[in-house]
């Protein structure tokens, strides 16, 4: 005498609505929207950062890299960010399309 309701997970009314409104390909990934998973997405990188920082203190590098100077990551980040920002204008000129590229609007917007 087994109760079939105990073996099947029950869905809340909110979850039923989410499944009904979601694209069929998205249904297996709806668990990513739960509050528990969202909180975990900040915990995992935080734990990883702390762990590898401690490992770096326990086992320091024996050979310094050429870019290991004072504020090296700030300089590298600034140069990289500047490159991305300054490359926006040439990329816009290269990839931009005129306003009427897709034809005149049919009014079905």
Coordinates of C-alpha atoms in Angstrom, one line a residue:
X1 CA 0.0 0.0 0.0
X2 CA 2.1 2.8 -1.3
X3 CA 0.9 6.4 -1.5
X4 CA 1.8 7.8 -5.0
X5 CA 1.5 11.4 -3.8
X6 CA 4.6 11.0 -1.6
X7 CA 6.8 9.8 -4.4
X8 CA 6.0 12.7 -6.8
X9 CA 7.2 16.2 -6.0
X10 CA 4.4 18.7 -5.7
X11 CA 4.6 22.1 -7.3
X12 CA 3.4 25.3 -5.8
X13 CA 0.8 27.4 -7.8
X14 CA 3.6 29.9 -8.6
X15 CA 5.8 27.1 -10.1
X16 CA 2.9 25.7 -12.1
X17 CA 2.4 29.2 -13.6
X18 CA 6.2 29.5 -14.3
X19 CA 6.2 26.2 -16.1
X20 CA 3.1 27.1 -18.2
X21 CA 4.6 30.5 -19.2
X22 CA 8.1 29.3 -19.9
X23 CA 9.5 28.1 -23.2
X24 CA 9.6 24.3 -23.4
X25 CA 13.4 24.4 -23.7
X26 CA 13.7 26.6 -20.6
X27 CA 11.7 24.3 -18.3
X28 CA 14.6 22.1 -17.3
X29 CA 16.5 25.2 -16.2
X30 CA 13.8 26.9 -14.1
X31 CA 15.6 25.7 -10.9
X32 CA 18.3 28.4 -11.6
X33 CA 15.7 31.0 -10.7
X34 CA 15.2 29.8 -7.1
X35 CA 16.3 32.0 -4.3
X36 CA 18.6 29.3 -2.9
X37 CA 20.5 29.1 -6.2
X38 CA 20.7 32.9 -6.5
X39 CA 22.3 33.2 -3.1
X40 CA 24.7 30.4 -4.0
X41 CA 26.0 32.2 -7.0
X42 CA 27.6 34.8 -4.7
X43 CA 28.8 32.3 -2.2
X44 CA 30.7 30.1 -4.6
X45 CA 33.0 32.8 -6.0
X46 CA 33.4 34.2 -2.5
X47 CA 34.6 30.9 -1.1
X48 CA 36.8 30.3 -4.1
X49 CA 38.4 33.8 -3.6
X50 CA 39.1 33.1 0.1
X51 CA 40.4 29.6 -0.6
X52 CA 42.8 30.6 -3.3
X53 CA 43.9 33.7 -1.3
X54 CA 44.8 31.5 1.6
X55 CA 46.6 29.0 -0.7
X56 CA 48.6 31.9 -2.1
X57 CA 49.7 32.9 1.4
X58 CA 50.6 29.3 2.4
X59 CA 52.4 28.5 -0.9
X60 CA 53.8 31.7 -2.3
X61 CA 55.1 31.8 -5.9
X62 CA 58.8 31.2 -6.3
X63 CA 59.3 33.2 -9.5
X64 CA 57.7 36.6 -10.0
X65 CA 56.2 37.3 -13.4
X66 CA 57.4 40.3 -15.5
X67 CA 54.0 42.1 -14.9
X68 CA 54.2 41.7 -11.1
X69 CA 55.0 45.2 -10.1
X70 CA 53.2 47.7 -7.7
X71 CA 49.6 48.2 -8.9
X72 CA 50.2 46.0 -11.9
X73 CA 46.6 44.7 -12.0
X74 CA 45.3 48.3 -11.8
X75 CA 47.5 49.3 -14.7
X76 CA 46.6 46.3 -16.8
X77 CA 42.9 46.8 -16.1
X78 CA 43.0 50.5 -17.0
X79 CA 44.8 49.8 -20.3
X80 CA 42.4 47.0 -21.1
X81 CA 39.4 49.1 -20.3
X82 CA 40.7 52.0 -22.3
X83 CA 41.3 49.7 -25.3
X84 CA 37.7 48.5 -25.1
X85 CA 36.3 52.0 -24.8
X86 CA 38.5 53.4 -27.6
X87 CA 37.7 50.5 -29.9
X88 CA 33.9 51.3 -29.7
X89 CA 34.0 54.1 -32.3
X90 CA 35.9 52.1 -35.0
X91 CA 33.7 49.0 -34.4
X92 CA 30.6 51.2 -34.7
X93 CA 31.9 52.5 -38.0
X94 CA 32.7 49.0 -39.2
X95 CA 29.6 47.2 -38.1
X96 CA 27.0 50.0 -38.1
X97 CA 24.1 49.9 -40.5
X98 CA 22.1 52.9 -41.9
X99 CA 18.7 53.6 -40.3
X100 CA 16.8 52.2 -43.3
X101 CA 18.9 49.0 -43.6
X102 CA 16.0 46.7 -43.0
X103 CA 13.6 48.6 -45.2
X104 CA 10.8 51.0 -44.3
X105 CA 8.6 50.3 -41.3
X106 CA 5.3 48.6 -42.0
X107 CA 3.7 50.0 -39.0
X108 CA 3.4 46.6 -37.3
X109 CA 5.6 47.6 -34.4

